[in-house]
Amino acid sequence: MGIITLLTDFGADSGYPAAMKGVIYAIAPTATLIDISHGIKHHDVREGAFLLWMNIPFFPKGTVHCAVVDPSVGTARQPLIVHAGGQLLVGPDNGLLIPAARRLGSTEVFTITNEKFYRKPVSHTFHGRDIFAPIAAHLANSFPPKELGQPVEKFVKLSFGEGSQQGMTLKGEIIFVDTFGNLVTSISAQLLNAFAQLGDPLALEVGSKSAIVRFLETYEQADENELCITIGSHEQAEIAVNLGSAAQRLRAHPGDALTLRKNR
Amino acid sequence: MGIITLLTDFGADSGYPAAMKGVIYAIAPTATLIDISHGIKHHDVREGAFLLWMNIPFFPKGTVHCAVVDPSVGTARQPLIVHAGGQLLVGPDNGLLIPAARRLGSTEVFTITNEKFYRKPVSHTFHGRDIFAPIAAHLANSFPPKELGQPVEKFVKLSFGEGSQQGMTLKGEIIFVDTFGNLVTSISAQLLNAFAQLGDPLALEVGSKSAIVRFLETYEQADENELCITIGSHEQAEIAVNLGSAAQRLRAHPGDALTLRKNR
Amino acid sequence: MGIITLLTDFGADSGYPAAMKGVIYAIAPTATLIDISHGIKHHDVREGAFLLWMNIPFFPKGTVHCAVVDPSVGTARQPLIVHAGGQLLVGPDNGLLIPAARRLGSTEVFTITNEKFYRKPVSHTFHGRDIFAPIAAHLANSFPPKELGQPVEKFVKLSFGEGSQQGMTLKGEIIFVDTFGNLVTSISAQLLNAFAQLGDPLALEVGSKSAIVRFLETYEQADENELCITIGSHEQAEIAVNLGSAAQRLRAHPGDALTLRKNR
């Protein structure tokens, strides 16, 4: 009945997500599967965490998110179940699940200790198929997390940071570059709205590049190929080029620091 | 119960289609979602219109198509619902929906004026998630289009053009290049069949390139790497290379004019 | 009710898989569709056969696999239905279906002779939509294969070969390169386990490259960027680079021969 989402760095066409889906449907034949993304850069836990964080508010209670970006597959890192805001997340203990879970409010974290539902033998290289997929399917079948694991206090944390204002300057970081080349920043809508007014020109620095950008409501208010800053769909300040790519223009990448100054 | 298709230029792995799906399933939990494509070239309304046109005849009555290639998101361009041949289309008023709707016969076009079902606040950059997805979901739940909008006579038109015969010459245009590099033209099967017979050699000009191509029934009747012209699966004349790419060979692109002459 | 999987070389975003899905849902509206891959290299029957072989054990009885990698579309090559281990496979007679079917045990092969369910007119270039999709949908609706075709003894065979031991040397072949650049070989887990012990260094030759690789249980036991050999999730010997690409390091491709020697 429930929805199960999948997020991996396997590649949609790699055949690996399909193996997970076969395992899931064999256990939960009436589940609805939704791919969040299989195109996370290999081993890029932060990018995976961002896409999960970005999507989780749009899913109904009862959804189970199965996320596998797992550079340490086969080692001692623990498999986790996280319960938050009526949704469940399953994946490795490397921070991947944490920003999404925190976005929904208080969280309960379990390490999976009951191996009853694992596909045996568990391969050393594909826990997505052998551990996370069957656990997600049983959770979607309403099997209680408490019977699968132990509550745990220690787990790997991850956060995208927050922008901050220092006088006439906003400081933040690029946390995601989307497929259009828009740069999602760690500066919240609230912070940018308190700092500047629509129409204001701001002096932007990202890496070694600098530019004057106008704070606009939509991309399209910018001239063609003009850089601008806007409140994006993630409710974060977003740097964009109308009908172009801000990432290309600024040669900017996730993790790059940025500053915005009022242009007096 | 119904089918909802999605077509966007967001990228399947971008996380944006997943957000639309979360919104849709929260409203229409038993809908069947089908991705037509999320790989439309960014802002390429014509390419999106072609893929929608190409697919719509294969879907049953009651299907709702939610299409978002929307370079003017956040501006005054209207959101539309189009009713045609028992199917419904939802998307921006930029021509994207029109060829597909016309293919099914007479169409009723509505601008969406009732904002009751919008996800609020509506972001300025992601109407796919905040307007088109919830409207598509409510339409799939059989909510009547008439209660969501007003019939409208003026909307942006788009057509792929039609080939024409002038004596011993057929003139047309490349309207789509598929993933195999096959060149779909604006010359209909009917026009090509009236002009030439299977086996005929024809003198082809596309852009600055020219070649002799045989009119064949299947790609495979051509020699390996031979250019040919055939009636493709879209019921249009299609230029192909057996086991190769006609687009690469001819450096051809959508929009390029082409002529075919009988080779006497 | 049943599951239908799709595997093609069309490209997920090409619009062609969507046309197949429209045709399928019009016939079998309650089927569950799963994409195994639409990213098979164009016309690469062996790669398609591998992904089908790799996935079939994870699907429940009753699943129908519809696979179309079909360089000879429109010619005399036959359309097949294969019944194996309670699952059904549909696709062209070019070897694509055979390794997967054989993995499930004894197989019954039928050529499709009853054209009743074909979409008419059958295009010469897209049997996926006009033949294989409707046949798969009717099979998912429990229509019996025997009423669609004739049992046949002659059909195109395909196998990935098997590794072999010759004294202190194992010989095999690269049969698949996955999205991480891991090299799946024709050497079975059993053969490698009988030949070497965990921790053993082995002298590897692939193409013109040679290297010493340790036989490890997980990628992560290797140092960062170290080449290793492991038992992969396919239960075959797999050459990998921890957090890197073995395919890039060794410039290796499917079909390349490889040898492993004990390093004395």
mmCIF file of C-alpha atoms in Angstrom, chain A residues 9-23 25-26 29 31 33 35 42-43 71-75 119 121 123-126 129-130, chain C residues 3 12 32-39 51 54-55 58-60 176 178-180 182 184 217-220 230-235 238 242-244:
data_model
loop_
_atom_site.group_PDB
_atom_site.id
_atom_site.type_symbol
_atom_site.label_atom_id
_atom_site.label_comp_id
_atom_site.label_asym_id
_atom_site.label_seq_id
_atom_site.Cartn_x
_atom_site.Cartn_y
_atom_site.Cartn_z
ATOM 1 C CA ASP A 9 24.425 6.420 -6.844
ATOM 2 C CA PHE A 10 24.102 3.287 -8.991
ATOM 3 C CA GLY A 11 22.851 4.815 -12.243
ATOM 4 C CA ALA A 12 19.232 4.286 -13.326
ATOM 5 C CA ASP A 13 20.336 2.093 -16.225
ATOM 6 C CA SER A 14 22.895 0.046 -14.304
ATOM 7 C CA GLY A 15 20.532 -2.809 -13.484
ATOM 8 C CA TYR A 16 21.224 -2.413 -9.762
ATOM 9 C CA PRO A 17 18.071 -0.398 -8.941
ATOM 10 C CA ALA A 18 16.040 -3.029 -10.814
ATOM 11 C CA ALA A 19 17.465 -5.777 -8.606
ATOM 12 C CA MET A 20 16.378 -3.787 -5.535
ATOM 13 C CA LYS A 21 12.910 -3.365 -7.041
ATOM 14 C CA GLY A 22 12.602 -7.093 -7.738
ATOM 15 C CA VAL A 23 13.488 -7.817 -4.109
ATOM 16 C CA TYR A 25 8.065 -6.316 -4.977
ATOM 17 C CA ALA A 26 8.618 -9.950 -4.017
ATOM 18 C CA PRO A 29 3.796 -6.554 -4.086
ATOM 19 C CA ALA A 31 4.009 -1.004 -2.823
ATOM 20 C CA LEU A 33 7.962 2.646 -5.971
ATOM 21 C CA ASP A 35 12.822 6.845 -7.921
ATOM 22 C CA HIS A 42 29.401 7.997 -7.042
ATOM 23 C CA HIS A 43 30.039 7.984 -3.278
ATOM 24 C CA PRO A 71 31.226 4.040 -0.124
ATOM 25 C CA SER A 72 31.880 1.842 2.937
ATOM 26 C CA VAL A 73 29.605 -1.029 1.889
ATOM 27 C CA GLY A 74 30.647 -4.310 3.454
ATOM 28 C CA THR A 75 32.457 -2.759 6.419
ATOM 29 C CA ARG A 119 18.640 -11.670 1.684
ATOM 30 C CA PRO A 121 23.991 -14.766 1.641
ATOM 31 C CA SER A 123 26.959 -9.902 -0.600
ATOM 32 C CA HIS A 124 29.843 -7.723 0.517
ATOM 33 C CA THR A 125 29.292 -5.190 -2.232
ATOM 34 C CA PHE A 126 25.526 -4.739 -2.628
ATOM 35 C CA ARG A 129 19.782 -5.326 -2.646
ATOM 36 C CA ASP A 130 20.484 -7.649 0.275
ATOM 37 C CA ILE C 3 5.053 -7.556 -12.907
ATOM 38 C CA ALA C 12 14.998 6.090 -20.932
ATOM 39 C CA THR C 32 3.350 -3.226 -12.327
ATOM 40 C CA LEU C 33 6.050 -1.989 -14.711
ATOM 41 C CA ILE C 34 9.727 -2.018 -13.750
ATOM 42 C CA ASP C 35 12.522 -0.672 -15.923
ATOM 43 C CA ILE C 36 15.568 -2.923 -15.783
ATOM 44 C CA SER C 37 17.495 -0.632 -18.106
ATOM 45 C CA HIS C 38 16.959 1.458 -21.201
ATOM 46 C CA GLY C 39 20.639 2.340 -21.373
ATOM 47 C CA LEU C 51 21.520 -7.244 -17.350
ATOM 48 C CA MET C 54 21.770 -10.446 -13.547
ATOM 49 C CA ASN C 55 18.256 -9.410 -12.542
ATOM 50 C CA PHE C 58 15.299 -11.391 -7.933
ATOM 51 C CA PHE C 59 11.887 -11.381 -9.564
ATOM 52 C CA PRO C 60 8.958 -13.476 -8.408
ATOM 53 C CA PHE C 176 30.385 -6.629 -18.007
ATOM 54 C CA ASP C 178 29.259 -1.689 -14.340
ATOM 55 C CA THR C 179 28.614 2.022 -13.737
ATOM 56 C CA PHE C 180 31.287 2.138 -11.033
ATOM 57 C CA ASN C 182 33.932 -2.612 -11.726
ATOM 58 C CA VAL C 184 32.623 -8.465 -13.803
ATOM 59 C CA GLU C 217 36.246 -9.547 0.800
ATOM 60 C CA THR C 218 35.117 -5.917 0.280
ATOM 61 C CA TYR C 219 36.251 -2.982 -1.854
ATOM 62 C CA GLU C 220 36.913 -1.037 1.285
ATOM 63 C CA THR C 230 36.570 -9.663 -4.916
ATOM 64 C CA ILE C 231 33.455 -11.819 -5.144
ATOM 65 C CA GLY C 232 30.937 -9.324 -6.440
ATOM 66 C CA SER C 233 27.186 -9.215 -6.034
ATOM 67 C CA HIS C 234 26.766 -11.323 -9.187
ATOM 68 C CA GLU C 235 28.634 -14.204 -7.484
ATOM 69 C CA GLU C 238 35.034 -8.853 -9.950
ATOM 70 C CA ASN C 242 38.342 1.190 -3.985
ATOM 71 C CA LEU C 243 36.604 4.537 -4.613
ATOM 72 C CA GLY C 244 37.730 4.481 -8.235
#
